[in-house]
Amino acid sequence: MPIKSLIRTIPHYPKQGVQFRDITTLLKDPLGFRMVIDALAQHYANHKIDKIAGIEARGFIIGAALAYKLGVGFVPVRKSGKLPAETIGHDYALEYGADRVEIHTDAVVEGERVLLVDDLIATGGTAEAAVALLQKLKADVVGCAFVINLPDLGGSQRLTNAGVVPFSLCEFEGD
């Protein structure tokens, strides 16, 4: 069963013209969810990874399960004001405005090899901001893993141009 077949498309959400790729249908399917985690774990099995960093919120689900499977720690990358201890943040532009992601200053130590995980790569702004945070903490970002890539929106190319290797399990063209 292809992972892509378990992802629901919701037309015109959250606004007209957007094809929203909803992974909740994938997550509720026990075989599909297992396939995602196993495929990512297999892809990264020969990489030395110390921690998984997951982007809020769906990156927490995929990232935490992958961290468990690989036997490594998990680090949350959150929206501004959500983490209780000392943080550093990175502001980034959105299509209509700006946002900020933060990470605890003690989340990683210098030289740790970190894999960044999220459910989807679209324009790449959030992932690029999360990479910048990890690099500020002097982590070695070994790659970025996604369930879905929307290549027409340029995010994976943006990460590649920034020197980080993106990997995804499926693509949706024309978004």
mmCIF file with all atom_site columns, C-alpha atoms in Angstrom:
data_model
loop_
_atom_site.group_PDB
_atom_site.id
_atom_site.type_symbol
_atom_site.label_atom_id
_atom_site.label_alt_id
_atom_site.label_comp_id
_atom_site.label_asym_id
_atom_site.label_entity_id
_atom_site.label_seq_id
_atom_site.pdbx_PDB_ins_code
_atom_site.Cartn_x
_atom_site.Cartn_y
_atom_site.Cartn_z
_atom_site.occupancy
_atom_site.B_iso_or_equiv
_atom_site.pdbx_formal_charge
_atom_site.auth_seq_id
_atom_site.auth_comp_id
_atom_site.auth_asym_id
_atom_site.auth_atom_id
_atom_site.pdbx_PDB_model_num
ATOM 1   C CA . MET A 1 1   ? 0.000  0.000  0.000  1.00 0.00 ? 1   MET A CA 1
ATOM 2   C CA . PRO A 1 2   ? 1.567  3.335  -1.015 1.00 0.00 ? 2   PRO A CA 1
ATOM 3   C CA . ILE A 1 3   ? 1.850  5.908  1.781  1.00 0.00 ? 3   ILE A CA 1
ATOM 4   C CA . LYS A 1 4   ? 0.568  8.590  -0.587 1.00 0.00 ? 4   LYS A CA 1
ATOM 5   C CA . SER A 1 5   ? -2.774 6.758  -0.903 1.00 0.00 ? 5   SER A CA 1
ATOM 6   C CA . LEU A 1 6   ? -3.379 7.242  2.845  1.00 0.00 ? 6   LEU A CA 1
ATOM 7   C CA . ILE A 1 7   ? -3.048 11.042 2.711  1.00 0.00 ? 7   ILE A CA 1
ATOM 8   C CA . ARG A 1 8   ? -6.294 12.974 2.356  1.00 0.00 ? 8   ARG A CA 1
ATOM 9   C CA . THR A 1 9   ? -6.456 16.081 0.161  1.00 0.00 ? 9   THR A CA 1
ATOM 10  C CA . ILE A 1 10  ? -8.803 18.843 1.284  1.00 0.00 ? 10  ILE A CA 1
ATOM 11  C CA . PRO A 1 11  ? -9.405 21.364 -1.506 1.00 0.00 ? 11  PRO A CA 1
ATOM 12  C CA . HIS A 1 12  ? -9.474 25.081 -0.753 1.00 0.00 ? 12  HIS A CA 1
ATOM 13  C CA . TYR A 1 13  ? -8.250 24.787 2.842  1.00 0.00 ? 13  TYR A CA 1
ATOM 14  C CA . PRO A 1 14  ? -7.287 26.978 4.642  1.00 0.00 ? 14  PRO A CA 1
ATOM 15  C CA . LYS A 1 15  ? -7.964 29.311 1.724  1.00 0.00 ? 15  LYS A CA 1
ATOM 16  C CA . GLN A 1 16  ? -9.191 29.227 -1.860 1.00 0.00 ? 16  GLN A CA 1
ATOM 17  C CA . GLY A 1 17  ? -6.793 27.493 -4.234 1.00 0.00 ? 17  GLY A CA 1
ATOM 18  C CA . VAL A 1 18  ? -4.819 25.555 -1.595 1.00 0.00 ? 18  VAL A CA 1
ATOM 19  C CA . GLN A 1 19  ? -4.807 21.759 -1.692 1.00 0.00 ? 19  GLN A CA 1
ATOM 20  C CA . PHE A 1 20  ? -4.265 20.820 1.970  1.00 0.00 ? 20  PHE A CA 1
ATOM 21  C CA . ARG A 1 21  ? -2.458 17.488 2.453  1.00 0.00 ? 21  ARG A CA 1
ATOM 22  C CA . ASP A 1 22  ? -3.904 16.000 5.641  1.00 0.00 ? 22  ASP A CA 1
ATOM 23  C CA . ILE A 1 23  ? -1.808 13.270 7.301  1.00 0.00 ? 23  ILE A CA 1
ATOM 24  C CA . THR A 1 24  ? -4.384 12.498 10.016 1.00 0.00 ? 24  THR A CA 1
ATOM 25  C CA . THR A 1 25  ? -5.781 9.786  7.740  1.00 0.00 ? 25  THR A CA 1
ATOM 26  C CA . LEU A 1 26  ? -2.279 8.295  7.509  1.00 0.00 ? 26  LEU A CA 1
ATOM 27  C CA . LEU A 1 27  ? -1.668 8.546  11.256 1.00 0.00 ? 27  LEU A CA 1
ATOM 28  C CA . LYS A 1 28  ? -4.907 6.766  12.169 1.00 0.00 ? 28  LYS A CA 1
ATOM 29  C CA . ASP A 1 29  ? -3.981 3.811  9.984  1.00 0.00 ? 29  ASP A CA 1
ATOM 30  C CA . PRO A 1 30  ? -1.713 1.568  12.103 1.00 0.00 ? 30  PRO A CA 1
ATOM 31  C CA . LEU A 1 31  ? -0.032 -0.069 9.113  1.00 0.00 ? 31  LEU A CA 1
ATOM 32  C CA . GLY A 1 32  ? 0.414  3.254  7.304  1.00 0.00 ? 32  GLY A CA 1
ATOM 33  C CA . PHE A 1 33  ? 1.904  4.961  10.356 1.00 0.00 ? 33  PHE A CA 1
ATOM 34  C CA . ARG A 1 34  ? 4.245  2.022  10.907 1.00 0.00 ? 34  ARG A CA 1
ATOM 35  C CA . MET A 1 35  ? 5.264  2.134  7.227  1.00 0.00 ? 35  MET A CA 1
ATOM 36  C CA . VAL A 1 36  ? 6.211  5.817  7.562  1.00 0.00 ? 36  VAL A CA 1
ATOM 37  C CA . ILE A 1 37  ? 8.342  5.326  10.660 1.00 0.00 ? 37  ILE A CA 1
ATOM 38  C CA . ASP A 1 38  ? 9.957  2.140  9.315  1.00 0.00 ? 38  ASP A CA 1
ATOM 39  C CA . ALA A 1 39  ? 10.760 3.745  5.942  1.00 0.00 ? 39  ALA A CA 1
ATOM 40  C CA . LEU A 1 40  ? 12.353 6.793  7.574  1.00 0.00 ? 40  LEU A CA 1
ATOM 41  C CA . ALA A 1 41  ? 14.258 4.618  10.047 1.00 0.00 ? 41  ALA A CA 1
ATOM 42  C CA . GLN A 1 42  ? 15.547 2.436  7.221  1.00 0.00 ? 42  GLN A CA 1
ATOM 43  C CA . HIS A 1 43  ? 16.631 5.474  5.204  1.00 0.00 ? 43  HIS A CA 1
ATOM 44  C CA . TYR A 1 44  ? 18.600 6.915  8.137  1.00 0.00 ? 44  TYR A CA 1
ATOM 45  C CA . ALA A 1 45  ? 19.801 3.601  9.660  1.00 0.00 ? 45  ALA A CA 1
ATOM 46  C CA . ASN A 1 46  ? 23.402 4.116  8.506  1.00 0.00 ? 46  ASN A CA 1
ATOM 47  C CA . HIS A 1 47  ? 23.622 7.782  9.490  1.00 0.00 ? 47  HIS A CA 1
ATOM 48  C CA . LYS A 1 48  ? 25.051 8.562  12.879 1.00 0.00 ? 48  LYS A CA 1
ATOM 49  C CA . ILE A 1 49  ? 22.221 10.532 14.481 1.00 0.00 ? 49  ILE A CA 1
ATOM 50  C CA . ASP A 1 50  ? 22.286 11.765 18.070 1.00 0.00 ? 50  ASP A CA 1
ATOM 51  C CA . LYS A 1 51  ? 18.900 13.493 18.166 1.00 0.00 ? 51  LYS A CA 1
ATOM 52  C CA . ILE A 1 52  ? 15.758 14.083 16.186 1.00 0.00 ? 52  ILE A CA 1
ATOM 53  C CA . ALA A 1 53  ? 14.368 17.628 16.162 1.00 0.00 ? 53  ALA A CA 1
ATOM 54  C CA . GLY A 1 54  ? 10.650 17.769 15.346 1.00 0.00 ? 54  GLY A CA 1
ATOM 55  C CA . ILE A 1 55  ? 8.814  20.876 14.177 1.00 0.00 ? 55  ILE A CA 1
ATOM 56  C CA . GLU A 1 56  ? 5.528  21.696 15.933 1.00 0.00 ? 56  GLU A CA 1
ATOM 57  C CA . ALA A 1 57  ? 3.049  20.062 15.712 1.00 0.00 ? 57  ALA A CA 1
ATOM 58  C CA . ARG A 1 58  ? 2.925  17.142 13.281 1.00 0.00 ? 58  ARG A CA 1
ATOM 59  C CA . GLY A 1 59  ? 6.717  16.925 13.309 1.00 0.00 ? 59  GLY A CA 1
ATOM 60  C CA . PHE A 1 60  ? 6.381  15.978 16.971 1.00 0.00 ? 60  PHE A CA 1
ATOM 61  C CA . ILE A 1 61  ? 4.333  12.907 16.057 1.00 0.00 ? 61  ILE A CA 1
ATOM 62  C CA . ILE A 1 62  ? 6.616  11.649 13.298 1.00 0.00 ? 62  ILE A CA 1
ATOM 63  C CA . GLY A 1 63  ? 9.823  12.795 14.979 1.00 0.00 ? 63  GLY A CA 1
ATOM 64  C CA . ALA A 1 64  ? 9.146  11.289 18.399 1.00 0.00 ? 64  ALA A CA 1
ATOM 65  C CA . ALA A 1 65  ? 8.214  7.915  16.923 1.00 0.00 ? 65  ALA A CA 1
ATOM 66  C CA . LEU A 1 66  ? 11.318 7.986  14.714 1.00 0.00 ? 66  LEU A CA 1
ATOM 67  C CA . ALA A 1 67  ? 13.535 8.948  17.669 1.00 0.00 ? 67  ALA A CA 1
ATOM 68  C CA . TYR A 1 68  ? 12.162 5.974  19.599 1.00 0.00 ? 68  TYR A CA 1
ATOM 69  C CA . LYS A 1 69  ? 12.756 3.642  16.644 1.00 0.00 ? 69  LYS A CA 1
ATOM 70  C CA . LEU A 1 70  ? 16.344 4.886  16.188 1.00 0.00 ? 70  LEU A CA 1
ATOM 71  C CA . GLY A 1 71  ? 17.061 4.925  19.925 1.00 0.00 ? 71  GLY A CA 1
ATOM 72  C CA . VAL A 1 72  ? 17.965 8.623  20.046 1.00 0.00 ? 72  VAL A CA 1
ATOM 73  C CA . GLY A 1 73  ? 16.701 11.706 21.884 1.00 0.00 ? 73  GLY A CA 1
ATOM 74  C CA . PHE A 1 74  ? 13.919 14.000 20.709 1.00 0.00 ? 74  PHE A CA 1
ATOM 75  C CA . VAL A 1 75  ? 13.992 17.814 20.681 1.00 0.00 ? 75  VAL A CA 1
ATOM 76  C CA . PRO A 1 76  ? 10.877 19.943 20.063 1.00 0.00 ? 76  PRO A CA 1
ATOM 77  C CA . VAL A 1 77  ? 11.083 23.012 17.825 1.00 0.00 ? 77  VAL A CA 1
ATOM 78  C CA . ARG A 1 78  ? 8.141  25.154 18.892 1.00 0.00 ? 78  ARG A CA 1
ATOM 79  C CA . LYS A 1 79  ? 6.292  28.318 18.081 1.00 0.00 ? 79  LYS A CA 1
ATOM 80  C CA . SER A 1 80  ? 7.244  31.379 20.097 1.00 0.00 ? 80  SER A CA 1
ATOM 81  C CA . GLY A 1 81  ? 6.485  31.397 23.821 1.00 0.00 ? 81  GLY A CA 1
ATOM 82  C CA . LYS A 1 82  ? 5.691  27.687 24.200 1.00 0.00 ? 82  LYS A CA 1
ATOM 83  C CA . LEU A 1 83  ? 8.902  26.386 25.803 1.00 0.00 ? 83  LEU A CA 1
ATOM 84  C CA . PRO A 1 84  ? 9.398  26.857 29.563 1.00 0.00 ? 84  PRO A CA 1
ATOM 85  C CA . ALA A 1 85  ? 13.198 27.151 29.906 1.00 0.00 ? 85  ALA A CA 1
ATOM 86  C CA . GLU A 1 86  ? 15.742 29.465 28.273 1.00 0.00 ? 86  GLU A CA 1
ATOM 87  C CA . THR A 1 87  ? 15.320 29.543 24.486 1.00 0.00 ? 87  THR A CA 1
ATOM 88  C CA . ILE A 1 88  ? 16.772 30.975 21.332 1.00 0.00 ? 88  ILE A CA 1
ATOM 89  C CA . GLY A 1 89  ? 14.544 31.883 18.427 1.00 0.00 ? 89  GLY A CA 1
ATOM 90  C CA . HIS A 1 90  ? 14.583 32.556 14.742 1.00 0.00 ? 90  HIS A CA 1
ATOM 91  C CA . ASP A 1 91  ? 12.143 34.806 12.887 1.00 0.00 ? 91  ASP A CA 1
ATOM 92  C CA . TYR A 1 92  ? 11.167 33.965 9.327  1.00 0.00 ? 92  TYR A CA 1
ATOM 93  C CA . ALA A 1 93  ? 8.851  35.231 6.616  1.00 0.00 ? 93  ALA A CA 1
ATOM 94  C CA . LEU A 1 94  ? 5.587  33.560 5.699  1.00 0.00 ? 94  LEU A CA 1
ATOM 95  C CA . GLU A 1 95  ? 3.568  34.115 2.545  1.00 0.00 ? 95  GLU A CA 1
ATOM 96  C CA . TYR A 1 96  ? 1.405  36.617 4.450  1.00 0.00 ? 96  TYR A CA 1
ATOM 97  C CA . GLY A 1 97  ? 3.427  37.819 7.438  1.00 0.00 ? 97  GLY A CA 1
ATOM 98  C CA . ALA A 1 98  ? 6.099  36.459 9.763  1.00 0.00 ? 98  ALA A CA 1
ATOM 99  C CA . ASP A 1 99  ? 6.516  33.802 12.414 1.00 0.00 ? 99  ASP A CA 1
ATOM 100 C CA . ARG A 1 100 ? 9.101  32.616 14.927 1.00 0.00 ? 100 ARG A CA 1
ATOM 101 C CA . VAL A 1 101 ? 10.327 29.222 16.059 1.00 0.00 ? 101 VAL A CA 1
ATOM 102 C CA . GLU A 1 102 ? 12.252 28.534 19.260 1.00 0.00 ? 102 GLU A CA 1
ATOM 103 C CA . ILE A 1 103 ? 14.331 25.801 20.841 1.00 0.00 ? 103 ILE A CA 1
ATOM 104 C CA . HIS A 1 104 ? 15.735 25.333 24.332 1.00 0.00 ? 104 HIS A CA 1
ATOM 105 C CA . THR A 1 105 ? 19.339 26.513 24.565 1.00 0.00 ? 105 THR A CA 1
ATOM 106 C CA . ASP A 1 106 ? 20.305 23.183 26.146 1.00 0.00 ? 106 ASP A CA 1
ATOM 107 C CA . ALA A 1 107 ? 18.446 21.037 23.584 1.00 0.00 ? 107 ALA A CA 1
ATOM 108 C CA . VAL A 1 108 ? 21.600 19.961 21.781 1.00 0.00 ? 108 VAL A CA 1
ATOM 109 C CA . VAL A 1 109 ? 25.292 20.215 22.493 1.00 0.00 ? 109 VAL A CA 1
ATOM 110 C CA . GLU A 1 110 ? 27.950 21.372 20.071 1.00 0.00 ? 110 GLU A CA 1
ATOM 111 C CA . GLY A 1 111 ? 28.729 18.773 17.431 1.00 0.00 ? 111 GLY A CA 1
ATOM 112 C CA . GLU A 1 112 ? 25.676 16.583 17.967 1.00 0.00 ? 112 GLU A CA 1
ATOM 113 C CA . ARG A 1 113 ? 24.289 15.170 14.741 1.00 0.00 ? 113 ARG A CA 1
ATOM 114 C CA . VAL A 1 114 ? 20.626 16.141 14.422 1.00 0.00 ? 114 VAL A CA 1
ATOM 115 C CA . LEU A 1 115 ? 17.972 15.102 11.916 1.00 0.00 ? 115 LEU A CA 1
ATOM 116 C CA . LEU A 1 116 ? 15.144 17.616 11.470 1.00 0.00 ? 116 LEU A CA 1
ATOM 117 C CA . VAL A 1 117 ? 11.682 16.070 10.930 1.00 0.00 ? 117 VAL A CA 1
ATOM 118 C CA . ASP A 1 118 ? 8.302  17.439 9.872  1.00 0.00 ? 118 ASP A CA 1
ATOM 119 C CA . ASP A 1 119 ? 5.257  16.091 8.080  1.00 0.00 ? 119 ASP A CA 1
ATOM 120 C CA . LEU A 1 120 ? 5.521  18.268 4.982  1.00 0.00 ? 120 LEU A CA 1
ATOM 121 C CA . ILE A 1 121 ? 7.931  20.524 3.100  1.00 0.00 ? 121 ILE A CA 1
ATOM 122 C CA . ALA A 1 122 ? 6.252  23.288 1.103  1.00 0.00 ? 122 ALA A CA 1
ATOM 123 C CA . THR A 1 123 ? 8.064  26.643 0.777  1.00 0.00 ? 123 THR A CA 1
ATOM 124 C CA . GLY A 1 124 ? 10.714 25.597 3.312  1.00 0.00 ? 124 GLY A CA 1
ATOM 125 C CA . GLY A 1 125 ? 10.610 28.690 5.520  1.00 0.00 ? 125 GLY A CA 1
ATOM 126 C CA . THR A 1 126 ? 9.865  26.879 8.768  1.00 0.00 ? 126 THR A CA 1
ATOM 127 C CA . ALA A 1 127 ? 12.376 24.102 8.100  1.00 0.00 ? 127 ALA A CA 1
ATOM 128 C CA . GLU A 1 128 ? 15.053 26.616 7.137  1.00 0.00 ? 128 GLU A CA 1
ATOM 129 C CA . ALA A 1 129 ? 14.388 28.569 10.361 1.00 0.00 ? 129 ALA A CA 1
ATOM 130 C CA . ALA A 1 130 ? 14.638 25.362 12.421 1.00 0.00 ? 130 ALA A CA 1
ATOM 131 C CA . VAL A 1 131 ? 17.925 24.469 10.717 1.00 0.00 ? 131 VAL A CA 1
ATOM 132 C CA . ALA A 1 132 ? 19.232 27.958 11.551 1.00 0.00 ? 132 ALA A CA 1
ATOM 133 C CA . LEU A 1 133 ? 18.324 27.430 15.222 1.00 0.00 ? 133 LEU A CA 1
ATOM 134 C CA . LEU A 1 134 ? 20.116 24.096 15.359 1.00 0.00 ? 134 LEU A CA 1
ATOM 135 C CA . GLN A 1 135 ? 23.152 25.597 13.666 1.00 0.00 ? 135 GLN A CA 1
ATOM 136 C CA . LYS A 1 136 ? 23.181 28.487 16.174 1.00 0.00 ? 136 LYS A CA 1
ATOM 137 C CA . LEU A 1 137 ? 23.580 25.806 18.843 1.00 0.00 ? 137 LEU A CA 1
ATOM 138 C CA . LYS A 1 138 ? 26.438 24.364 16.739 1.00 0.00 ? 138 LYS A CA 1
ATOM 139 C CA . ALA A 1 139 ? 24.624 21.135 15.940 1.00 0.00 ? 139 ALA A CA 1
ATOM 140 C CA . ASP A 1 140 ? 25.525 19.248 12.772 1.00 0.00 ? 140 ASP A CA 1
ATOM 141 C CA . VAL A 1 141 ? 22.246 19.050 10.841 1.00 0.00 ? 141 VAL A CA 1
ATOM 142 C CA . VAL A 1 142 ? 22.591 15.762 8.954  1.00 0.00 ? 142 VAL A CA 1
ATOM 143 C CA . GLY A 1 143 ? 19.380 16.206 6.963  1.00 0.00 ? 143 GLY A CA 1
ATOM 144 C CA . CYS A 1 144 ? 15.683 17.002 6.940  1.00 0.00 ? 144 CYS A CA 1
ATOM 145 C CA . ALA A 1 145 ? 13.065 14.257 6.681  1.00 0.00 ? 145 ALA A CA 1
ATOM 146 C CA . PHE A 1 146 ? 9.479  14.749 5.572  1.00 0.00 ? 146 PHE A CA 1
ATOM 147 C CA . VAL A 1 147 ? 6.550  12.495 4.806  1.00 0.00 ? 147 VAL A CA 1
ATOM 148 C CA . ILE A 1 148 ? 5.385  14.799 1.984  1.00 0.00 ? 148 ILE A CA 1
ATOM 149 C CA . ASN A 1 149 ? 7.224  17.062 -0.438 1.00 0.00 ? 149 ASN A CA 1
ATOM 150 C CA . LEU A 1 150 ? 5.427  19.706 -2.493 1.00 0.00 ? 150 LEU A CA 1
ATOM 151 C CA . PRO A 1 151 ? 8.289  20.281 -4.965 1.00 0.00 ? 151 PRO A CA 1
ATOM 152 C CA . ASP A 1 152 ? 6.533  22.994 -6.963 1.00 0.00 ? 152 ASP A CA 1
ATOM 153 C CA . LEU A 1 153 ? 6.660  25.276 -3.902 1.00 0.00 ? 153 LEU A CA 1
ATOM 154 C CA . GLY A 1 154 ? 10.466 25.111 -3.792 1.00 0.00 ? 154 GLY A CA 1
ATOM 155 C CA . GLY A 1 155 ? 11.134 24.151 -0.174 1.00 0.00 ? 155 GLY A CA 1
ATOM 156 C CA . SER A 1 156 ? 13.325 21.142 -0.847 1.00 0.00 ? 156 SER A CA 1
ATOM 157 C CA . GLN A 1 157 ? 15.400 23.154 -3.296 1.00 0.00 ? 157 GLN A CA 1
ATOM 158 C CA . ARG A 1 158 ? 15.666 25.938 -0.727 1.00 0.00 ? 158 ARG A CA 1
ATOM 159 C CA . LEU A 1 159 ? 17.048 23.469 1.839  1.00 0.00 ? 159 LEU A CA 1
ATOM 160 C CA . THR A 1 160 ? 19.424 21.987 -0.728 1.00 0.00 ? 160 THR A CA 1
ATOM 161 C CA . ASN A 1 161 ? 20.679 25.500 -1.552 1.00 0.00 ? 161 ASN A CA 1
ATOM 162 C CA . ALA A 1 162 ? 21.245 26.033 2.192  1.00 0.00 ? 162 ALA A CA 1
ATOM 163 C CA . GLY A 1 163 ? 23.435 22.918 2.272  1.00 0.00 ? 163 GLY A CA 1
ATOM 164 C CA . VAL A 1 164 ? 20.973 20.579 3.988  1.00 0.00 ? 164 VAL A CA 1
ATOM 165 C CA . VAL A 1 165 ? 19.845 17.354 2.325  1.00 0.00 ? 165 VAL A CA 1
ATOM 166 C CA . PRO A 1 166 ? 16.043 16.912 2.280  1.00 0.00 ? 166 PRO A CA 1
ATOM 167 C CA . PHE A 1 167 ? 14.363 13.513 2.030  1.00 0.00 ? 167 PHE A CA 1
ATOM 168 C CA . SER A 1 168 ? 10.659 12.747 1.621  1.00 0.00 ? 168 SER A CA 1
ATOM 169 C CA . LEU A 1 169 ? 8.569  9.625  1.280  1.00 0.00 ? 169 LEU A CA 1
ATOM 170 C CA . CYS A 1 170 ? 6.132  10.971 -1.313 1.00 0.00 ? 170 CYS A CA 1
ATOM 171 C CA . GLU A 1 171 ? 5.457  13.994 -3.516 1.00 0.00 ? 171 GLU A CA 1
ATOM 172 C CA . PHE A 1 172 ? 2.382  15.842 -4.660 1.00 0.00 ? 172 PHE A CA 1
ATOM 173 C CA . GLU A 1 173 ? 2.977  17.805 -7.868 1.00 0.00 ? 173 GLU A CA 1
ATOM 174 C CA . GLY A 1 174 ? 1.082  20.927 -8.832 1.00 0.00 ? 174 GLY A CA 1
ATOM 175 C CA . ASP A 1 175 ? 0.665  22.463 -5.389 1.00 0.00 ? 175 ASP A CA 1
#
